[in-house]
Short mmCIF file of C-alpha atoms in Angstrom, two decimals:
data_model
loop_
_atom_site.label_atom_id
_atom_site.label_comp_id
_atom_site.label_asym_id
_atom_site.label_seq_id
_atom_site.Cartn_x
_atom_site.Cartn_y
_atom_site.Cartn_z
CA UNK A 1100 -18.04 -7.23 -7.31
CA UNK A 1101 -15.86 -4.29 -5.97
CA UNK A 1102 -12.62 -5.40 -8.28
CA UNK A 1103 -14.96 -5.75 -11.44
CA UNK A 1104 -16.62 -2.30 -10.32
CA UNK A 1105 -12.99 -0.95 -10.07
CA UNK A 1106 -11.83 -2.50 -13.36
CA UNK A 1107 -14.68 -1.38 -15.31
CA UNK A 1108 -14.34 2.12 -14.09
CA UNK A 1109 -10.96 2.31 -14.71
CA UNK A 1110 -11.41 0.86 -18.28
CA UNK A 1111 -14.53 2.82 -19.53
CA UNK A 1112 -14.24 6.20 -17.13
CA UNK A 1113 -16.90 6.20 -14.08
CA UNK A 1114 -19.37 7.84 -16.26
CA UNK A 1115 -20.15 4.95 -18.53
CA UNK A 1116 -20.13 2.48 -16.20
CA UNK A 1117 -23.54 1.50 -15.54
CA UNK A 1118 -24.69 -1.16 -12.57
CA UNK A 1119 -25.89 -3.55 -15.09
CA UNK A 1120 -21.89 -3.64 -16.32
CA UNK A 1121 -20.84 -4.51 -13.04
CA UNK A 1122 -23.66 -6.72 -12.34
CA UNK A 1123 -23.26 -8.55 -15.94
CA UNK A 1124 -19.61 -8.95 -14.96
CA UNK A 1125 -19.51 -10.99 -11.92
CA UNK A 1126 -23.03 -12.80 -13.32
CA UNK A 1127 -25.23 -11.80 -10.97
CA UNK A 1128 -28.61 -9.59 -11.44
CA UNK A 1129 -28.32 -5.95 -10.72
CA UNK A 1130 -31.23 -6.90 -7.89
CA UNK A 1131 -28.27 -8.87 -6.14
CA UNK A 1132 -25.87 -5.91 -7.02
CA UNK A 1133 -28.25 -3.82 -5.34
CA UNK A 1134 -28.34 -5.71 -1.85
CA UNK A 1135 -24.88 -5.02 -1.80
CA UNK A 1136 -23.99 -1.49 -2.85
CA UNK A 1137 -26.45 1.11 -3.27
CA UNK A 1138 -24.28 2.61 -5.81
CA UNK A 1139 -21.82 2.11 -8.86
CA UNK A 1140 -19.33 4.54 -6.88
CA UNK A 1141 -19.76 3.02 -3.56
CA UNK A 1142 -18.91 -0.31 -5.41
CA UNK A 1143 -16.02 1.09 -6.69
CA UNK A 1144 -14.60 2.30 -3.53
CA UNK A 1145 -15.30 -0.90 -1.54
CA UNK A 1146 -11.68 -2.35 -2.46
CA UNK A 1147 -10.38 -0.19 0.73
CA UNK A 1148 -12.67 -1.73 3.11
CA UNK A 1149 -11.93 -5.24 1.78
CA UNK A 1150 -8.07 -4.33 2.09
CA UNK A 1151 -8.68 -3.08 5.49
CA UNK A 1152 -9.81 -6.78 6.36
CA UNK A 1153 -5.85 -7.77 5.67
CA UNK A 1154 -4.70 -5.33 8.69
CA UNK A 1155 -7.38 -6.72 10.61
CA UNK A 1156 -5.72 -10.26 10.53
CA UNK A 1157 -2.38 -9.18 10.12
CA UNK A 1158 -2.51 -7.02 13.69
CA UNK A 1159 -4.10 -10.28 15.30
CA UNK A 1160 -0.95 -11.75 13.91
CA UNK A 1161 1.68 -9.80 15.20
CA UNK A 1162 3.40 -10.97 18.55
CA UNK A 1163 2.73 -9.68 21.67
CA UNK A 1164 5.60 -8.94 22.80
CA UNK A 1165 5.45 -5.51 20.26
CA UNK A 1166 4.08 -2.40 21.48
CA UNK A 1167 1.00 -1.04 20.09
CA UNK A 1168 2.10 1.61 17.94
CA UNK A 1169 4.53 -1.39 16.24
CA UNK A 1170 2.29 -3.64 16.03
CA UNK A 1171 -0.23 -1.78 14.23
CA UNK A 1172 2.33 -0.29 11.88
CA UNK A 1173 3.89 -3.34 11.07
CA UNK A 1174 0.93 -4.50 10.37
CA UNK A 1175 -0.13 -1.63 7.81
CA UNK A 1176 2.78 -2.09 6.31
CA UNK A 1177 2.25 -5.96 5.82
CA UNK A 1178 -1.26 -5.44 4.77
CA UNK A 1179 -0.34 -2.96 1.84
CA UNK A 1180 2.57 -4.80 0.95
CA UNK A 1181 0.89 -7.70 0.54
CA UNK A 1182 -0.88 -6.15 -2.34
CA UNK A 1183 2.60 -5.03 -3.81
CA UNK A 1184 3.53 -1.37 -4.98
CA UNK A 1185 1.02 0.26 -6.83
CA UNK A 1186 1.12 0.10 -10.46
CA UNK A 1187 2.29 3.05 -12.24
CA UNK A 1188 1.02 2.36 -15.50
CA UNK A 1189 -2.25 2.65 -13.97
CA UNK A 1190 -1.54 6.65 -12.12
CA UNK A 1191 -3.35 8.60 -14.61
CA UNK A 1192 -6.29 6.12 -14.71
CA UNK A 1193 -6.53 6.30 -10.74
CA UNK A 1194 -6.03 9.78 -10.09
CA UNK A 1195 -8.91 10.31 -12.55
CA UNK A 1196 -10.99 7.73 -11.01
CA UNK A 1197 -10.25 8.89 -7.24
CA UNK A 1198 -10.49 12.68 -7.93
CA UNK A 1199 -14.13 11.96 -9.94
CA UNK A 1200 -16.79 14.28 -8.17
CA UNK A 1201 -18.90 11.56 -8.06
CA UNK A 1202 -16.38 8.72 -6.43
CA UNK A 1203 -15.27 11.10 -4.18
CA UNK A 1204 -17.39 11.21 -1.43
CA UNK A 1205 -18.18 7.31 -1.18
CA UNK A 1206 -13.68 7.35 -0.90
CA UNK A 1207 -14.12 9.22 2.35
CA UNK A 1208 -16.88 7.16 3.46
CA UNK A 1209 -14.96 4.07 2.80
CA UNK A 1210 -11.72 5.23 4.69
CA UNK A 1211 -14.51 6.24 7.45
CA UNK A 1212 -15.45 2.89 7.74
CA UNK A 1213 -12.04 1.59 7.50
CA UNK A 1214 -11.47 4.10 10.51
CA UNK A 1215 -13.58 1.83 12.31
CA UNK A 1216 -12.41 -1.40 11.48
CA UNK A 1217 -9.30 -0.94 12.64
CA UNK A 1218 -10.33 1.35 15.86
CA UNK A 1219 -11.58 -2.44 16.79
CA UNK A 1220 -8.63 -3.96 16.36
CA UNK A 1221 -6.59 -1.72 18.21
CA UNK A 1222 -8.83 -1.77 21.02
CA UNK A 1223 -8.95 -5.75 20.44
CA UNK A 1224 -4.85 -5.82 20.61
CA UNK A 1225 -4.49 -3.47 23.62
CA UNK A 1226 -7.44 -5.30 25.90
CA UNK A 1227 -9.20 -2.06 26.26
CA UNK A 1228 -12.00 -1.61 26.94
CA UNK A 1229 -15.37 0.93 25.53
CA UNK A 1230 -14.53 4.10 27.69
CA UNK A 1231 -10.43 3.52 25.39
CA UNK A 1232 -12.34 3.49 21.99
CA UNK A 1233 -12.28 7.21 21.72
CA UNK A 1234 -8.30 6.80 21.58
CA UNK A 1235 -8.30 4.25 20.02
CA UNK A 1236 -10.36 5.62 17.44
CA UNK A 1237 -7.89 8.73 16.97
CA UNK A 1238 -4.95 6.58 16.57
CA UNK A 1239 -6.91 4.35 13.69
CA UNK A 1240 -7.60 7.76 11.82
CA UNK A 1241 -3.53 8.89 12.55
CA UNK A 1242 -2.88 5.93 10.49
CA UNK A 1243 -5.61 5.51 7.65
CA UNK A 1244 -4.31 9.33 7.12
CA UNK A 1245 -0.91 8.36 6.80
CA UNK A 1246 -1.93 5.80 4.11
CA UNK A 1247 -4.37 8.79 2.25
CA UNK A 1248 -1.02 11.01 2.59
CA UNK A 1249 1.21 8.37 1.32
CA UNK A 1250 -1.25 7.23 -1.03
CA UNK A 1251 -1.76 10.86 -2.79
CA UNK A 1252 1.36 11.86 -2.26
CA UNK A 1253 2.56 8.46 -4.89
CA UNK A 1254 -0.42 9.84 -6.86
CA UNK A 1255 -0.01 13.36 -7.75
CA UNK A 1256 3.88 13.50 -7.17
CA UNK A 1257 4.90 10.91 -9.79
CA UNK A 1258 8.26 11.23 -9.04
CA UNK A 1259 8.34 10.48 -5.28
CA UNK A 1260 9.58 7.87 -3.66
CA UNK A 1261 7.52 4.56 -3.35
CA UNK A 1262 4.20 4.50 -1.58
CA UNK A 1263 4.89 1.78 0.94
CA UNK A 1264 8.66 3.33 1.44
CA UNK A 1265 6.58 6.92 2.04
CA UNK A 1266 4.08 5.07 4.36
CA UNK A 1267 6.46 3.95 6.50
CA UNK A 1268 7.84 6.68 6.68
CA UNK A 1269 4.81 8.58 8.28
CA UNK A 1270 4.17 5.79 10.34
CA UNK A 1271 7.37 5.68 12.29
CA UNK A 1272 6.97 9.09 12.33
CA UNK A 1273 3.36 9.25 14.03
CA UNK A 1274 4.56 6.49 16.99
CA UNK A 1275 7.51 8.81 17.83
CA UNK A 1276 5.05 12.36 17.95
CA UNK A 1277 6.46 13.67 14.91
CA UNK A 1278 9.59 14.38 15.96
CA UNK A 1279 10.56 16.37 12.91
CA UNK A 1280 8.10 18.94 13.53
CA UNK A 1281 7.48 19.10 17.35
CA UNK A 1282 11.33 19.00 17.70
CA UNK A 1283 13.35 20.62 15.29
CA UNK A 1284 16.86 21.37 15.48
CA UNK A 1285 17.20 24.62 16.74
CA UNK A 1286 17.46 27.41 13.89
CA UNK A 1287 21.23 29.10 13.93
CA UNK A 1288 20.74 32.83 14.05
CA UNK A 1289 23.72 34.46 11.68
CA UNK A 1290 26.23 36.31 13.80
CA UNK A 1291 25.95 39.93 13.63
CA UNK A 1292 29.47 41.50 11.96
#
């Protein structure tokens, strides 16, 4: 139901998209919709939690031998590529859809549950225990916001580089502590004449 939601959004605009359309388009009653999603917009955003089921397996996947901060960007990376580069015929339509008032707040509650999802795998992967889910929840969020960076960066700067090239990027850069902002190269003062 969540990729016909999307679709139809994207097609007709989220105002005009009704639950009966996206009931009606996977054949099912808008009764069944409704034990599902409790709205058109949460619908709509449910393709990130469904994507955030391919990091789940691919981070089960990855050999053991990695650390955790390559395993589980690795695996990012896998997951999203797996879906390909986003299409940029489709920017304006997204950044329309994504920045609607309405679809806005069920986006953040999505990633929020995403945030979990992968909080478990980490602490599934590193054989931690309860009293390591607090870390293990920060480093899930350091990484579902390096995908909303990358993601909105691709989005509103139509000339940057790639999204997955961009999300790899901030990935490498979160395992290493940011090293280009937490140690710059020092600044050269100009010599006084």
């Amino acid at each position: 139901m969540s990729e016909a939601a999307l679709k139809l959004a994207m097609e007709k605009g989220v105002e005009q998209v009704r639950v009966e359309d996206i009931a009606n388009a996977v054949g099912v009653s808008p009764r069944t919709f409704n034990n599902y999603f409790s709205s058109k917009e949460e619908a709509i955003c449910s393709f990130i939690v469904e994507r955030q089921e391919l990091l789940r397996e691919a981070l089960r996947e990855r050999p053991s031998e990695e650390t955790l901060w390559e395993a589980v960007g690795t695996a990012t990376l896998e997951a999203y590529g797996s879906l390909g580069e986003p299409n940029r015929g489709s920017v304006e339509l997204a950044r329309s859809l994504l920045l609607h008032p309405s679809v806005q707040g069920e986006f953040l509650k999505a990633h929020a549950k995403v945030e979990q999802v992968l909080a478990d795998a980490i602490l599934e992967r590193a054989g931690a225990g309860a009293e390591n889910a607090l870390n293990a929840r920060l480093m899930a969020a350091i990484v579902e916001s390096a995908v909303k960076t990358a993601f909105f960066s691709w989005l509103i700067n139509e000339g940057s580089r790639p999204f997955l090239e961009t999300l790899g990027v901030l990935l490498r850069e979160a395992a290493a502590g940011i090293p280009s902002l937490t140690r710059p190269e020092p600044v050269k003062k100009p010599k006084k004449q």
